[in-house]
Amino acid sequence: DAGVIQSPRHEVTEMGQEVTLRCKPISGHDYLFWYRQTMMRGLELLIYFNNNVPIDDSGMPEDRFSAKMPNASFSTLKIQPSEPRDSAVYFCASSLVKIGTEAFFGQGTRLTVV
Amino acid sequence: AQKITQTQPGMFVQEKEAVTLDCTYDTSDQSYGLFWYKQPSSGEMIFLIYQGSYDEQNATEGRYSLNFQKARKSANLVISASQLGDSAMYFCAMSSSGAGGTSYGKLTFGQGTILTVHP
């Protein structure tokens, strides 16, 4: 398996524009997570899915953020409209339900909003 | 709610020496898992080691071992024989576990410790 695949790797956009981040989890994994990493706040869990169903979105900062998982092999995180304070590295990760198995992370998307 | 605390923003170690990175946690769950991840300057998150709350033995993976002290709620990472390539950010994380061998999946991370290995 190629691991968790995120696209794009880098995104630069202007304030007010819509941004869509994409993630393909590892086949067969039950959980999918979206994390955001910043210097100030570290790694924050934004939302996670179990079998394509959103379980906990309490980490989504504002209504400008939305996430979907239309099927087991694809998820998106959308920011509309984007703001400079959204600049961060966004990680997608996936894991199994089984205890003791780690979450596998994608390479991350570095988002810069100017 | 779960909380992970890493009190060492930065640590320095001489090559070939051992180093301990501290992690304390707080949870009301009886069953949980503890993880350590490494993030080098390239940015990817690399899984290092896992410890289950009911595991009686401390976990080991090559040069990595986890010093698990349940009563003190600590899960320190020990890296033996440090190498220059060990220089990175290290994160401690935990997840809750349910009955029947299932994981609730949600990982809570600490703030991380930057480890620098000197030659």
CSV table of N, CA and C in Angstrom, one decimal, chain A residues 9-98:
chain,number,residue,atom,x,y,z
A,9,ARG,N,0.5,19.0,-1.8
A,9,ARG,CA,1.5,19.1,-0.8
A,9,ARG,C,1.7,20.5,-0.3
A,10,HIS,N,1.6,21.4,-1.2
A,10,HIS,CA,1.7,22.8,-0.8
A,10,HIS,C,0.6,23.6,-1.5
A,11,GLU,N,0.0,24.5,-0.8
A,11,GLU,CA,-1.0,25.4,-1.4
A,11,GLU,C,-0.9,26.8,-0.9
A,12,VAL,N,-0.8,27.7,-1.9
A,12,VAL,CA,-0.8,29.1,-1.5
A,12,VAL,C,-2.0,29.7,-2.2
A,13,THR,N,-2.8,30.4,-1.3
A,13,THR,CA,-4.0,31.0,-1.8
A,13,THR,C,-4.2,32.4,-1.2
A,14,GLU,N,-5.0,33.1,-1.9
A,14,GLU,CA,-5.3,34.5,-1.4
A,14,GLU,C,-6.5,34.4,-0.4
A,15,MET,N,-6.4,35.3,0.6
A,15,MET,CA,-7.5,35.4,1.6
A,15,MET,C,-8.9,35.5,0.9
A,16,GLY,N,-9.8,34.8,1.4
A,16,GLY,CA,-11.2,34.8,0.8
A,16,GLY,C,-11.4,33.7,-0.2
A,17,GLN,N,-10.4,33.1,-0.7
A,17,GLN,CA,-10.6,32.0,-1.6
A,17,GLN,C,-11.0,30.7,-0.9
A,18,GLU,N,-11.6,29.8,-1.7
A,18,GLU,CA,-11.9,28.5,-1.2
A,18,GLU,C,-10.7,27.6,-1.3
A,19,VAL,N,-10.5,26.8,-0.3
A,19,VAL,CA,-9.4,25.8,-0.4
A,19,VAL,C,-9.9,24.4,-0.1
A,20,THR,N,-9.5,23.4,-0.9
A,20,THR,CA,-9.9,22.1,-0.7
A,20,THR,C,-8.7,21.2,-0.6
A,21,LEU,N,-8.6,20.5,0.6
A,21,LEU,CA,-7.5,19.6,0.8
A,21,LEU,C,-8.1,18.1,0.7
A,22,ARG,N,-7.2,17.3,0.1
A,22,ARG,CA,-7.7,15.9,-0.2
A,22,ARG,C,-6.9,14.9,0.5
A,23,CYS,N,-7.6,13.7,0.7
A,23,CYS,CA,-6.9,12.6,1.4
A,23,CYS,C,-7.4,11.3,1.0
A,24,LYS,N,-6.5,10.4,0.7
A,24,LYS,CA,-6.8,9.0,0.4
A,24,LYS,C,-6.2,8.2,1.5
A,25,PRO,N,-7.1,7.5,2.4
A,25,PRO,CA,-6.5,6.8,3.5
A,25,PRO,C,-6.0,5.4,3.0
A,26,ILE,N,-5.4,4.7,3.9
A,26,ILE,CA,-4.9,3.4,3.6
A,26,ILE,C,-6.2,2.4,3.5
A,27,SER,N,-6.1,1.6,2.5
A,27,SER,CA,-7.3,0.7,2.2
A,27,SER,C,-7.5,-0.2,3.4
A,28,GLY,N,-8.8,-0.3,3.8
A,28,GLY,CA,-9.1,-1.1,4.9
A,28,GLY,C,-9.1,-0.5,6.3
A,29,HIS,N,-8.6,0.7,6.4
A,29,HIS,CA,-8.6,1.4,7.7
A,29,HIS,C,-10.0,2.0,8.0
A,30,ASP,N,-10.3,1.9,9.3
A,30,ASP,CA,-11.7,2.3,9.7
A,30,ASP,C,-11.8,3.8,10.1
A,31,TYR,N,-10.7,4.3,10.6
A,31,TYR,CA,-10.7,5.7,11.1
A,31,TYR,C,-10.0,6.6,10.1
A,32,LEU,N,-10.5,7.8,10.0
A,32,LEU,CA,-9.7,8.9,9.2
A,32,LEU,C,-9.8,10.1,10.1
A,33,PHE,N,-8.6,10.7,10.2
A,33,PHE,CA,-8.5,11.9,11.0
A,33,PHE,C,-7.9,13.1,10.2
A,34,TRP,N,-8.4,14.3,10.6
A,34,TRP,CA,-7.8,15.5,10.0
A,34,TRP,C,-7.2,16.3,11.2
A,35,TYR,N,-5.9,16.6,11.1
A,35,TYR,CA,-5.2,17.3,12.1
A,35,TYR,C,-4.6,18.6,11.5
A,36,ARG,N,-4.5,19.6,12.4
A,36,ARG,CA,-3.8,20.9,11.9
A,36,ARG,C,-2.6,21.1,12.9
A,37,GLN,N,-1.5,21.5,12.3
A,37,GLN,CA,-0.3,21.7,13.1
A,37,GLN,C,0.2,23.2,12.9
A,38,THR,N,0.3,23.9,14.0
A,38,THR,CA,0.8,25.2,14.0
A,38,THR,C,1.9,25.4,15.1
A,39,MET,N,2.7,26.4,15.0
A,39,MET,CA,3.7,26.6,16.0
A,39,MET,C,3.0,26.9,17.3
A,40,MET,N,2.0,27.7,17.3
A,40,MET,CA,1.3,28.2,18.5
A,40,MET,C,0.5,27.1,19.2
A,41,ARG,N,-0.2,26.3,18.4
A,41,ARG,CA,-1.2,25.4,19.0
A,41,ARG,C,-0.8,23.9,18.9
A,42,GLY,N,0.3,23.7,18.2
A,42,GLY,CA,0.8,22.3,18.1
A,42,GLY,C,-0.2,21.5,17.2
A,43,LEU,N,-0.3,20.2,17.5
A,43,LEU,CA,-1.2,19.3,16.7
A,43,LEU,C,-2.6,19.3,17.3
A,44,GLU,N,-3.5,19.7,16.5
A,44,GLU,CA,-4.9,19.8,16.9
A,44,GLU,C,-5.8,18.8,16.1
A,45,LEU,N,-6.6,18.0,16.7
A,45,LEU,CA,-7.5,17.2,16.0
A,45,LEU,C,-8.7,18.1,15.5
A,46,LEU,N,-9.0,18.1,14.2
A,46,LEU,CA,-10.1,18.9,13.7
A,46,LEU,C,-11.4,18.1,13.7
A,47,ILE,N,-11.3,16.9,13.1
A,47,ILE,CA,-12.4,16.0,12.9
A,47,ILE,C,-11.9,14.6,12.7
A,48,TYR,N,-12.8,13.6,13.1
A,48,TYR,CA,-12.4,12.3,12.6
A,48,TYR,C,-13.7,11.5,12.3
A,49,PHE,N,-13.5,10.5,11.4
A,49,PHE,CA,-14.5,9.7,10.9
A,49,PHE,C,-14.3,8.2,11.3
A,50,ASN,N,-15.4,7.5,11.4
A,50,ASN,CA,-15.3,6.1,11.6
A,50,ASN,C,-16.3,5.5,10.6
A,51,ASN,N,-15.7,4.7,9.7
A,51,ASN,CA,-16.5,4.1,8.6
A,51,ASN,C,-17.3,5.1,7.8
A,52,ASN,N,-16.6,6.2,7.5
A,52,ASN,CA,-17.1,7.3,6.7
A,52,ASN,C,-18.0,8.2,7.4
A,53,VAL,N,-18.3,8.0,8.7
A,53,VAL,CA,-19.3,8.8,9.4
A,53,VAL,C,-18.5,9.7,10.3
A,54,PRO,N,-18.8,11.0,10.3
A,54,PRO,CA,-18.1,11.9,11.2
A,54,PRO,C,-18.5,11.6,12.7
A,55,ILE,N,-17.5,11.4,13.5
A,55,ILE,CA,-17.8,11.1,14.9
A,55,ILE,C,-17.6,12.3,15.8
A,56,ASP,N,-16.6,13.1,15.6
A,56,ASP,CA,-16.3,14.2,16.5
A,56,ASP,C,-15.7,15.3,15.7
A,57,ASP,N,-16.5,16.4,15.5
A,57,ASP,CA,-16.0,17.6,14.8
A,57,ASP,C,-15.8,18.7,15.7
A,58,SER,N,-15.7,18.5,17.0
A,58,SER,CA,-15.6,19.6,18.0
A,58,SER,C,-14.3,20.4,17.8
A,59,GLY,N,-13.3,19.9,17.1
A,59,GLY,CA,-12.1,20.6,16.9
A,59,GLY,C,-12.1,21.5,15.7
A,60,MET,N,-13.2,21.4,14.9
A,60,MET,CA,-13.3,22.3,13.7
A,60,MET,C,-13.5,23.7,14.2
A,61,PRO,N,-12.5,24.6,13.8
A,61,PRO,CA,-12.5,25.9,14.5
A,61,PRO,C,-13.7,26.8,14.2
A,62,GLU,N,-14.2,26.8,13.0
A,62,GLU,CA,-15.3,27.7,12.6
A,62,GLU,C,-16.1,27.1,11.5
A,63,ASP,N,-17.3,27.7,11.3
A,63,ASP,CA,-18.1,27.2,10.2
A,63,ASP,C,-17.5,27.3,8.8
A,64,ARG,N,-16.4,28.0,8.8
A,64,ARG,CA,-15.7,28.1,7.5
A,64,ARG,C,-15.1,26.8,7.1
A,65,PHE,N,-14.9,25.9,8.1
A,65,PHE,CA,-14.3,24.6,7.9
A,65,PHE,C,-15.3,23.5,7.7
A,66,SER,N,-15.2,22.7,6.7
A,66,SER,CA,-16.1,21.5,6.6
A,66,SER,C,-15.3,20.4,6.1
A,67,ALA,N,-15.7,19.2,6.4
A,67,ALA,CA,-15.0,18.0,6.0
A,67,ALA,C,-16.1,16.9,5.6
A,68,LYS,N,-15.7,16.2,4.6
A,68,LYS,CA,-16.6,15.1,4.1
A,68,LYS,C,-15.8,13.8,3.8
A,69,MET,N,-16.5,12.7,3.9
A,69,MET,CA,-15.9,11.5,3.5
A,69,MET,C,-17.0,10.7,2.7
A,70,PRO,N,-17.1,10.9,1.5
A,70,PRO,CA,-18.1,10.3,0.7
A,70,PRO,C,-18.0,8.8,0.5
A,71,ASN,N,-16.8,8.3,0.6
A,71,ASN,CA,-16.6,6.9,0.6
A,71,ASN,C,-15.3,6.5,1.3
A,72,ALA,N,-15.0,5.2,1.4
A,72,ALA,CA,-14.0,4.7,2.3
A,72,ALA,C,-12.6,5.1,1.8
A,73,SER,N,-12.5,5.6,0.6
A,73,SER,CA,-11.1,5.9,0.0
A,73,SER,C,-10.9,7.3,-0.2
A,74,PHE,N,-11.7,8.2,0.3
A,74,PHE,CA,-11.5,9.6,-0.1
A,74,PHE,C,-12.2,10.5,1.0
A,75,SER,N,-11.4,11.6,1.3
A,75,SER,CA,-12.0,12.6,2.2
A,75,SER,C,-11.5,14.0,1.8
A,76,THR,N,-12.3,15.0,2.1
A,76,THR,CA,-11.9,16.4,1.8
A,76,THR,C,-12.0,17.2,3.0
A,77,LEU,N,-11.2,18.2,3.1
A,77,LEU,CA,-11.3,19.3,4.1
A,77,LEU,C,-11.3,20.6,3.4
A,78,LYS,N,-12.4,21.3,3.6
A,78,LYS,CA,-12.6,22.5,2.8
A,78,LYS,C,-12.6,23.7,3.7
A,79,ILE,N,-12.0,24.8,3.3
A,79,ILE,CA,-12.0,26.1,4.0
A,79,ILE,C,-12.6,27.1,3.1
A,80,GLN,N,-13.7,27.7,3.5
A,80,GLN,CA,-14.3,28.7,2.7
A,80,GLN,C,-15.1,29.8,3.5
A,81,PRO,N,-14.6,31.0,3.5
A,81,PRO,CA,-13.5,31.6,2.8
A,81,PRO,C,-12.2,31.4,3.7
A,82,SER,N,-11.1,31.3,3.1
A,82,SER,CA,-9.8,31.1,3.8
A,82,SER,C,-9.4,32.5,4.4
A,83,GLU,N,-8.6,32.4,5.5
A,83,GLU,CA,-8.1,33.6,6.1
A,83,GLU,C,-6.6,33.3,6.4
A,84,PRO,N,-5.8,34.3,6.6
A,84,PRO,CA,-4.3,34.1,6.9
A,84,PRO,C,-4.1,33.3,8.1
A,85,ARG,N,-4.9,33.3,9.1
A,85,ARG,CA,-4.7,32.5,10.3
A,85,ARG,C,-5.0,31.1,10.1
A,86,ASP,N,-5.5,30.7,8.9
A,86,ASP,CA,-5.6,29.3,8.6
A,86,ASP,C,-4.3,28.7,8.1
A,87,SER,N,-3.3,29.5,7.9
A,87,SER,CA,-2.1,29.0,7.4
A,87,SER,C,-1.5,28.0,8.5
A,88,ALA,N,-1.2,26.8,8.0
A,88,ALA,CA,-0.7,25.7,8.9
A,88,ALA,C,-0.4,24.5,8.0
A,89,VAL,N,0.1,23.4,8.6
A,89,VAL,CA,0.2,22.2,8.0
A,89,VAL,C,-1.0,21.3,8.4
A,90,TYR,N,-1.7,20.8,7.4
A,90,TYR,CA,-2.8,19.9,7.7
A,90,TYR,C,-2.5,18.5,7.3
A,91,PHE,N,-2.7,17.7,8.4
A,91,PHE,CA,-2.4,16.2,8.2
A,91,PHE,C,-3.6,15.4,8.2
A,92,CYS,N,-3.6,14.4,7.3
A,92,CYS,CA,-4.6,13.4,7.3
A,92,CYS,C,-4.0,12.1,7.8
A,93,ALA,N,-4.7,11.4,8.6
A,93,ALA,CA,-4.2,10.1,9.1
A,93,ALA,C,-5.3,9.1,9.1
A,94,SER,N,-4.9,7.8,9.1
A,94,SER,CA,-5.9,6.7,9.1
A,94,SER,C,-5.4,5.6,10.0
A,95,SER,N,-6.3,4.8,10.6
A,95,SER,CA,-6.0,3.7,11.4
A,95,SER,C,-7.1,2.7,11.4
A,96,LEU,N,-6.7,1.6,12.1
A,96,LEU,CA,-7.7,0.5,12.3
A,96,LEU,C,-8.4,0.7,13.6
A,97,VAL,N,-9.5,-0.1,13.8
A,97,VAL,CA,-10.2,-0.1,15.0
A,97,VAL,C,-9.5,-0.9,16.1
A,98,LYS,N,-8.7,-1.8,15.6
A,98,LYS,CA,-8.0,-2.7,16.6
A,98,LYS,C,-7.1,-2.0,17.5
